[in-house]
């Protein structure tokens, strides 16, 4: 997250003041509305951070998250407002926010709408991720540019993950009419989404040691098929990658997506497969699994998935209802498990087919 300091020429430094983040609207194609930014800029002091607003269930929360409007579960764009913790709650608004001059507003808007500056790599801060997101359509035109962006902000940290995300083109898994190369989730129909690229990168980094050639991987709630294809590329033809999805139409669409991608040969030889099933029950036929990824939030960890996790294996799963944590579960050789929270996240719920297809 990037903080621009300044006070419109008054020479005062802003430190630990309550600063409201500007609200920008995002249309169904993932494009930021500059008109919304201009309206917000006219009301905000100079020392303000603008965060890109997600279009669906996931919101990469900022550090010291204090307040956030509820995001949509079903992929409908929604603006969100966030604030940083105030040093003194008793300070008056006039003391915290001196009225900016017209020139200050003009400078602020000019810098906001200009090309994003090159920022130093932002370190990850558990439980939240520092992700500066003021990219607009066209600023990430190619898949390798998207991966470079994720490298710069610390989501992609290893060559192994960078290579597979460059090889599997995200554009092949995003529905036509949407912008594939921005760091935002996208709706794929049936009240499901393809996760934001930084979440794909995060999960691949967490699971990379359990996605070595010859290993078995399970992707629960495989959706568009993107992450399952990445798993298959990593474990290779001697391994096995299985995607589970309870919406038959999504299974058909994900199969077509993979057939156009670099993972097509693995689908043809059977080392990569998609199945219509309740993901909460796993897929025992290819168990045990070295890696299990769950792409929807469960109220608690499903027991069948724990049973299908191989000793020495790892599961990454969002757990919770409204408040969710991305949990990393490692299964020890004696069958016991260790659990840690990696980040606060926002996913669609892991539920039944009928519940998912209900109108929002």
CSV table of C-alpha atoms in Angstrom, one decimal:
chain,number,residue,atom,x,y,z
A,1,UNK,CA,0.0,0.0,0.0
A,2,UNK,CA,1.4,3.4,-0.9
A,3,UNK,CA,0.9,6.5,1.1
A,4,UNK,CA,1.4,9.9,-0.4
A,5,UNK,CA,2.5,12.4,2.2
A,6,UNK,CA,1.9,16.1,1.9
A,7,UNK,CA,-0.5,18.9,2.9
A,8,UNK,CA,-0.8,21.2,0.0
A,9,UNK,CA,2.3,23.2,0.6
A,10,UNK,CA,1.8,23.8,4.4
A,11,UNK,CA,4.9,21.8,5.3
A,12,UNK,CA,3.1,19.6,7.8
A,13,UNK,CA,3.8,15.9,7.9
A,14,UNK,CA,0.9,13.4,8.2
A,15,UNK,CA,1.7,10.7,10.6
A,16,UNK,CA,-0.9,8.2,12.0
A,17,UNK,CA,-3.8,10.4,11.2
A,18,UNK,CA,-7.1,8.9,10.3
A,19,UNK,CA,-7.2,9.0,6.5
A,20,UNK,CA,-10.2,7.9,4.5
A,21,UNK,CA,-9.2,5.9,1.4
A,22,UNK,CA,-10.8,7.3,-1.8
A,23,UNK,CA,-13.6,5.3,-3.3
A,24,UNK,CA,-13.4,4.3,-7.0
A,25,UNK,CA,-16.2,2.5,-8.8
A,26,UNK,CA,-15.3,-0.5,-11.0
A,27,UNK,CA,-17.6,-1.6,-13.8
A,28,UNK,CA,-18.4,-5.3,-14.7
A,29,UNK,CA,-15.4,-5.4,-17.0
A,30,UNK,CA,-13.0,-4.6,-14.2
A,31,UNK,CA,-12.3,-1.0,-15.4
A,32,UNK,CA,-11.8,1.7,-12.8
A,33,UNK,CA,-14.1,4.7,-13.2
A,34,UNK,CA,-12.0,7.8,-13.4
A,35,UNK,CA,-15.1,9.9,-12.9
A,36,UNK,CA,-15.6,8.2,-9.6
A,37,UNK,CA,-12.0,9.0,-8.7
A,38,UNK,CA,-12.4,12.6,-9.6
A,39,UNK,CA,-15.5,12.9,-7.4
A,40,UNK,CA,-13.6,11.3,-4.5
A,41,UNK,CA,-10.5,13.5,-5.2
A,42,UNK,CA,-12.6,16.7,-4.9
A,43,UNK,CA,-13.5,15.7,-1.3
A,44,UNK,CA,-10.3,14.3,0.0
A,45,UNK,CA,-7.1,15.8,1.5
A,46,UNK,CA,-3.9,15.5,-0.3
A,47,UNK,CA,-2.4,12.9,2.0
A,48,UNK,CA,-4.7,10.1,0.8
A,49,UNK,CA,-4.2,6.6,-0.5
A,50,UNK,CA,-6.4,5.3,-3.3
A,51,UNK,CA,-6.9,1.5,-3.4
A,52,UNK,CA,-8.3,-0.4,-6.4
A,53,UNK,CA,-11.6,-1.9,-5.4
A,54,UNK,CA,-12.2,-5.6,-6.1
A,55,UNK,CA,-15.1,-6.6,-8.3
A,56,UNK,CA,-16.1,-9.8,-6.5
A,57,UNK,CA,-15.7,-11.8,-3.3
A,58,UNK,CA,-12.0,-11.2,-2.6
A,59,UNK,CA,-10.7,-8.0,-1.1
A,60,UNK,CA,-7.0,-7.8,-0.4
A,61,UNK,CA,-7.3,-5.9,2.9
A,62,UNK,CA,-4.9,-3.1,3.8
A,63,UNK,CA,-2.7,-3.0,6.9
A,64,UNK,CA,-4.6,-2.0,10.0
A,65,UNK,CA,-8.0,-2.5,8.4
A,66,UNK,CA,-10.5,-0.5,10.4
A,67,UNK,CA,-13.7,-0.4,8.3
A,68,UNK,CA,-14.8,-1.9,5.0
A,69,UNK,CA,-18.2,-2.0,3.2
A,70,UNK,CA,-19.4,-5.6,2.7
A,71,UNK,CA,-18.1,-6.9,-0.6
A,72,UNK,CA,-20.5,-8.9,-2.9
A,73,UNK,CA,-20.4,-12.6,-2.9
A,74,UNK,CA,-21.7,-12.9,-6.4
A,75,UNK,CA,-19.3,-10.9,-8.4
A,76,UNK,CA,-21.2,-7.6,-8.5
A,77,UNK,CA,-18.9,-4.6,-8.4
A,78,UNK,CA,-19.1,-2.7,-5.2
A,79,UNK,CA,-17.2,0.3,-3.9
A,80,UNK,CA,-15.5,0.0,-0.5
A,81,UNK,CA,-14.2,2.6,2.0
A,82,UNK,CA,-11.3,1.9,4.3
A,83,UNK,CA,-9.6,3.8,7.0
A,84,UNK,CA,-6.3,3.6,8.8
A,85,UNK,CA,-6.2,3.7,12.6
A,86,UNK,CA,-6.2,7.1,14.0
A,87,UNK,CA,-3.5,8.2,16.5
A,88,UNK,CA,-6.1,10.2,18.5
A,89,UNK,CA,-9.8,9.5,18.2
A,90,UNK,CA,-10.6,12.7,20.1
A,91,UNK,CA,-8.9,15.0,17.5
A,92,UNK,CA,-11.4,17.1,15.7
A,93,UNK,CA,-11.9,16.6,11.9
A,94,UNK,CA,-10.8,20.2,11.2
A,95,UNK,CA,-7.6,19.6,13.0
A,96,UNK,CA,-6.9,16.4,11.1
A,97,UNK,CA,-8.0,17.6,7.7
A,98,UNK,CA,-7.2,21.2,6.8
A,99,UNK,CA,-9.1,22.2,3.7
A,100,UNK,CA,-7.0,21.6,0.6
A,101,UNK,CA,-6.4,24.4,-1.8
A,102,UNK,CA,-7.6,24.2,-5.4
A,103,UNK,CA,-3.9,23.8,-6.5
A,104,UNK,CA,-3.5,21.0,-4.0
A,105,UNK,CA,-6.5,19.2,-5.4
A,106,UNK,CA,-5.3,19.7,-8.9
A,107,UNK,CA,-1.8,18.3,-8.0
A,108,UNK,CA,-3.4,15.3,-6.3
A,109,UNK,CA,-5.7,14.5,-9.2
A,110,UNK,CA,-2.8,14.9,-11.7
A,111,UNK,CA,-0.6,12.4,-9.8
A,112,UNK,CA,-3.5,10.0,-9.3
A,113,UNK,CA,-4.4,9.8,-13.0
A,114,UNK,CA,-0.8,9.8,-14.3
A,115,UNK,CA,1.1,6.6,-15.0
A,116,UNK,CA,1.8,4.7,-11.7
A,117,UNK,CA,5.2,5.4,-10.4
A,118,UNK,CA,7.8,2.7,-9.9
A,119,UNK,CA,7.5,1.8,-6.3
A,120,UNK,CA,10.0,-0.2,-4.2
A,121,UNK,CA,8.9,-3.8,-3.6
A,122,UNK,CA,6.4,-3.9,-0.7
A,123,UNK,CA,7.0,-6.5,1.9
A,124,UNK,CA,4.2,-8.8,3.0
A,125,UNK,CA,2.9,-8.1,6.4
A,126,UNK,CA,0.9,-11.0,8.0
A,127,UNK,CA,-2.0,-11.2,8.3
A,128,UNK,CA,-2.5,-8.7,5.6
A,129,UNK,CA,-0.9,-8.2,2.2
A,130,UNK,CA,0.6,-4.9,1.1
A,131,UNK,CA,-0.8,-4.5,-2.5
A,132,UNK,CA,-0.8,-1.2,-4.2
A,133,UNK,CA,-3.5,-1.4,-6.9
A,134,UNK,CA,-4.0,1.6,-9.0
A,135,UNK,CA,-3.6,-0.1,-12.4
A,136,UNK,CA,-6.2,0.6,-15.1
A,137,UNK,CA,-7.1,-1.3,-18.3
A,138,UNK,CA,-4.2,-1.4,-20.7
A,139,UNK,CA,-1.4,-1.0,-18.1
A,140,UNK,CA,-1.0,-4.8,-17.9
A,141,UNK,CA,-1.6,-5.8,-21.5
A,142,UNK,CA,0.2,-9.2,-21.5
A,143,UNK,CA,0.4,-12.1,-19.2
A,144,UNK,CA,4.2,-11.7,-18.5
A,145,UNK,CA,3.6,-8.1,-17.6
A,146,UNK,CA,1.0,-9.2,-15.0
A,147,UNK,CA,3.6,-11.6,-13.5
A,148,UNK,CA,6.2,-8.9,-13.4
A,149,UNK,CA,3.7,-6.7,-11.5
A,150,UNK,CA,3.1,-9.5,-9.0
A,151,UNK,CA,6.8,-9.9,-8.6
A,152,UNK,CA,7.2,-6.2,-7.9
A,153,UNK,CA,4.7,-6.3,-5.1
A,154,UNK,CA,5.9,-9.6,-3.5
A,155,UNK,CA,3.0,-11.9,-4.5
A,156,UNK,CA,5.3,-13.9,-6.8
A,157,UNK,CA,8.6,-14.7,-5.0
A,158,UNK,CA,10.0,-17.7,-6.8
A,159,UNK,CA,11.0,-18.6,-10.4
A,160,UNK,CA,8.9,-21.8,-10.1
A,161,UNK,CA,5.7,-19.8,-9.6
A,162,UNK,CA,6.6,-17.1,-12.1
A,163,UNK,CA,7.3,-19.6,-14.8
A,164,UNK,CA,4.0,-21.5,-14.5
A,165,UNK,CA,1.9,-18.3,-14.3
A,166,UNK,CA,3.7,-17.0,-17.4
A,167,UNK,CA,3.1,-20.4,-19.2
A,168,UNK,CA,-0.6,-20.6,-18.4
A,169,UNK,CA,-2.2,-17.5,-20.0
A,170,UNK,CA,-4.9,-16.1,-17.7
A,171,UNK,CA,-6.7,-14.6,-20.7
A,172,UNK,CA,-7.8,-18.1,-21.8
A,173,UNK,CA,-9.7,-18.6,-18.5
A,174,UNK,CA,-11.4,-15.2,-18.2
A,175,UNK,CA,-14.8,-14.8,-20.1
A,176,UNK,CA,-14.8,-12.6,-23.2
A,177,UNK,CA,-15.6,-9.0,-22.5
A,178,UNK,CA,-13.5,-8.8,-19.3
A,179,UNK,CA,-10.0,-7.5,-18.8
A,180,UNK,CA,-7.9,-10.5,-17.9
A,181,UNK,CA,-4.6,-8.8,-16.9
A,182,UNK,CA,-5.7,-6.6,-14.0
A,183,UNK,CA,-5.3,-7.8,-10.4
A,184,UNK,CA,-8.9,-8.4,-9.7
A,185,UNK,CA,-11.3,-11.4,-9.5
A,186,UNK,CA,-13.7,-11.8,-12.4
A,187,UNK,CA,-17.2,-13.4,-12.6
A,188,UNK,CA,-17.3,-16.6,-14.6
A,189,UNK,CA,-21.0,-17.3,-14.3
A,190,UNK,CA,-23.2,-19.4,-11.9
A,191,UNK,CA,-22.3,-17.1,-9.0
A,192,UNK,CA,-18.6,-18.1,-9.2
A,193,UNK,CA,-15.5,-16.1,-9.9
A,194,UNK,CA,-11.9,-16.6,-11.1
A,195,UNK,CA,-9.7,-15.4,-8.2
A,196,UNK,CA,-7.5,-12.3,-8.4
A,197,UNK,CA,-4.0,-13.1,-9.8
A,198,UNK,CA,-2.4,-12.2,-6.5
A,199,UNK,CA,-4.4,-14.8,-4.7
A,200,UNK,CA,-3.4,-17.4,-7.3
A,201,UNK,CA,0.2,-16.4,-6.8
A,202,UNK,CA,-0.2,-16.6,-3.0
A,203,UNK,CA,-1.6,-20.1,-3.1
A,204,UNK,CA,1.0,-21.4,-5.6
A,205,UNK,CA,3.8,-20.0,-3.4
A,206,UNK,CA,2.3,-21.7,-0.3
A,207,UNK,CA,1.9,-25.1,-2.1
A,208,UNK,CA,5.0,-25.1,-4.4
A,209,UNK,CA,7.0,-27.5,-2.3
A,210,UNK,CA,4.1,-30.0,-2.5
A,211,UNK,CA,3.7,-29.5,-6.3
A,212,UNK,CA,6.9,-31.2,-7.4
A,213,UNK,CA,7.0,-33.6,-10.4
A,214,UNK,CA,5.2,-36.8,-9.7
A,215,UNK,CA,3.0,-35.5,-6.8
A,216,UNK,CA,-0.8,-35.5,-6.6
A,217,UNK,CA,-2.8,-32.2,-6.2
A,218,UNK,CA,-6.5,-31.6,-5.7
A,219,UNK,CA,-8.2,-28.3,-6.5
A,220,UNK,CA,-11.6,-28.0,-4.8
A,221,UNK,CA,-13.9,-25.5,-6.5
A,222,UNK,CA,-11.8,-25.5,-9.6
A,223,UNK,CA,-14.1,-22.9,-11.4
A,224,UNK,CA,-12.3,-21.6,-14.5
A,225,UNK,CA,-9.6,-24.3,-14.3
A,226,UNK,CA,-6.7,-21.9,-14.2
A,227,UNK,CA,-5.2,-23.0,-10.9
A,228,UNK,CA,-5.8,-26.7,-11.7
A,229,UNK,CA,-3.9,-26.2,-15.0
A,230,UNK,CA,-1.0,-24.6,-13.0
A,231,UNK,CA,-1.0,-27.6,-10.7
A,232,UNK,CA,-0.8,-30.0,-13.6
A,233,UNK,CA,2.1,-28.1,-15.2
A,234,UNK,CA,4.0,-28.3,-11.9
A,235,UNK,CA,3.5,-31.9,-11.1
A,236,UNK,CA,4.0,-32.9,-14.8
A,237,UNK,CA,2.7,-36.0,-16.7
A,238,UNK,CA,4.1,-38.3,-14.1
A,239,UNK,CA,1.9,-36.6,-11.4
A,240,UNK,CA,-1.8,-36.1,-11.1
A,241,UNK,CA,-3.9,-32.9,-10.9
A,242,UNK,CA,-7.6,-33.1,-10.2
A,243,UNK,CA,-10.2,-30.4,-10.3
A,244,UNK,CA,-13.6,-30.7,-8.5
A,245,UNK,CA,-16.6,-28.5,-9.3
A,246,UNK,CA,-20.3,-29.1,-8.6
A,247,UNK,CA,-21.5,-27.0,-11.5
A,248,UNK,CA,-21.5,-29.2,-14.7
A,249,UNK,CA,-21.4,-26.1,-16.9
A,250,UNK,CA,-18.3,-24.8,-15.2
A,251,UNK,CA,-16.6,-28.2,-15.6
A,252,UNK,CA,-17.3,-28.1,-19.3
A,253,UNK,CA,-16.1,-24.5,-19.6
A,254,UNK,CA,-12.9,-25.2,-17.6
A,255,UNK,CA,-12.1,-28.2,-19.9
A,256,UNK,CA,-12.5,-26.0,-23.0
A,257,UNK,CA,-10.2,-23.4,-21.4
A,258,UNK,CA,-7.5,-25.9,-20.7
A,259,UNK,CA,-7.7,-27.3,-24.2
A,260,UNK,CA,-6.6,-23.9,-25.5
A,261,UNK,CA,-3.8,-23.6,-23.0
A,262,UNK,CA,-0.3,-25.0,-22.5
A,263,UNK,CA,-1.7,-27.7,-20.2
A,264,UNK,CA,-3.8,-29.3,-23.0
A,265,UNK,CA,-1.4,-32.3,-23.5
A,266,UNK,CA,-1.8,-33.1,-19.8
A,267,UNK,CA,-5.6,-33.1,-20.1
A,268,UNK,CA,-5.3,-35.4,-23.1
A,269,UNK,CA,-3.0,-37.9,-21.4
A,270,UNK,CA,-5.2,-38.0,-18.2
A,271,UNK,CA,-2.8,-36.6,-15.7
A,272,UNK,CA,-5.1,-33.5,-15.5
A,273,UNK,CA,-8.8,-34.1,-15.1
A,274,UNK,CA,-12.0,-32.3,-14.0
A,275,UNK,CA,-15.0,-33.9,-12.3
A,276,UNK,CA,-18.5,-32.9,-11.3
A,277,UNK,CA,-18.8,-33.6,-7.6
A,278,UNK,CA,-19.3,-32.0,-4.2
A,279,UNK,CA,-15.8,-30.6,-3.4
A,280,UNK,CA,-16.4,-30.9,0.3
A,281,UNK,CA,-16.1,-34.7,-0.1
A,282,UNK,CA,-12.9,-34.5,-2.1
A,283,UNK,CA,-12.0,-37.1,-4.8
A,284,UNK,CA,-10.9,-40.3,-3.1
A,285,UNK,CA,-10.0,-42.0,-6.4
A,286,UNK,CA,-6.7,-40.1,-6.7
A,287,UNK,CA,-5.9,-39.8,-3.0
A,288,UNK,CA,-3.8,-39.3,-1.0
A,289,UNK,CA,-2.8,-35.8,-2.1
A,290,UNK,CA,0.4,-34.0,-1.5
A,291,UNK,CA,-1.4,-30.6,-2.1
A,292,UNK,CA,-5.0,-29.6,-1.7
A,293,UNK,CA,-6.3,-26.2,-2.6
A,294,UNK,CA,-9.9,-25.1,-1.7
A,295,UNK,CA,-11.1,-22.1,-3.7
A,296,UNK,CA,-14.1,-21.2,-1.5
A,297,UNK,CA,-14.5,-20.5,2.2
A,298,UNK,CA,-15.7,-23.3,4.5
A,299,UNK,CA,-17.2,-22.6,7.9
A,300,UNK,CA,-14.8,-25.3,9.1
A,301,UNK,CA,-12.2,-27.6,7.6
A,302,UNK,CA,-14.0,-30.6,5.9
A,303,UNK,CA,-13.0,-33.9,7.5
A,304,UNK,CA,-12.9,-35.8,4.1
A,305,UNK,CA,-10.3,-33.4,2.8
A,306,UNK,CA,-8.1,-33.9,5.9
A,307,UNK,CA,-8.4,-37.7,5.5
A,308,UNK,CA,-7.3,-37.4,1.8
A,309,UNK,CA,-4.3,-35.3,2.6
A,310,UNK,CA,-1.1,-37.3,2.5
A,311,UNK,CA,1.3,-37.3,5.6
A,312,UNK,CA,3.8,-34.6,4.7
A,313,UNK,CA,1.1,-32.9,2.5
A,314,UNK,CA,-0.3,-29.4,2.8
A,315,UNK,CA,-3.8,-27.9,2.4
A,316,UNK,CA,-4.6,-24.3,1.8
A,317,UNK,CA,-8.2,-23.3,2.5
A,318,UNK,CA,-10.1,-20.2,3.4
A,319,UNK,CA,-12.0,-20.8,6.6
A,320,UNK,CA,-14.8,-18.6,8.1
A,321,UNK,CA,-18.1,-17.0,7.2
A,322,UNK,CA,-17.9,-13.2,7.1
A,323,UNK,CA,-14.5,-13.0,8.8
A,324,UNK,CA,-12.3,-15.4,6.9
A,325,UNK,CA,-8.6,-16.6,7.2
A,326,UNK,CA,-6.5,-18.3,4.6
A,327,UNK,CA,-5.4,-21.3,6.7
A,328,UNK,CA,-2.4,-23.5,5.9
A,329,UNK,CA,-2.7,-27.1,7.2
A,330,UNK,CA,0.3,-29.3,7.3
A,331,UNK,CA,-0.2,-33.0,8.0
A,332,UNK,CA,2.6,-34.6,10.0
A,333,UNK,CA,4.0,-38.1,9.5
A,334,UNK,CA,2.1,-39.3,12.5
A,335,UNK,CA,-1.2,-38.1,11.1
A,336,UNK,CA,-1.5,-35.0,13.3
A,337,UNK,CA,-2.0,-31.6,11.8
A,338,UNK,CA,-0.6,-28.1,12.4
A,339,UNK,CA,-2.6,-25.1,11.4
A,340,UNK,CA,-1.6,-21.5,10.9
A,341,UNK,CA,-3.4,-18.4,9.5
A,342,UNK,CA,-1.6,-16.9,6.5
A,343,UNK,CA,-3.9,-13.9,5.7
A,344,UNK,CA,-7.3,-12.4,6.0
A,345,UNK,CA,-9.2,-13.0,2.8
A,346,UNK,CA,-12.7,-12.8,1.2
A,347,UNK,CA,-14.0,-15.8,-0.8
A,348,UNK,CA,-17.3,-17.0,-2.0
A,349,UNK,CA,-18.7,-19.7,0.4
A,350,UNK,CA,-18.1,-23.4,0.0
A,351,UNK,CA,-21.6,-24.6,-0.3
A,352,UNK,CA,-24.0,-27.0,-2.1
A,353,UNK,CA,-24.8,-26.7,-5.8
A,354,UNK,CA,-28.4,-25.6,-5.1
A,355,UNK,CA,-27.3,-22.9,-2.6
A,356,UNK,CA,-24.7,-21.5,-5.0
A,357,UNK,CA,-27.3,-21.2,-7.8
A,358,UNK,CA,-29.8,-19.2,-5.7
A,359,UNK,CA,-30.3,-15.7,-6.8
A,360,UNK,CA,-28.1,-13.2,-4.8
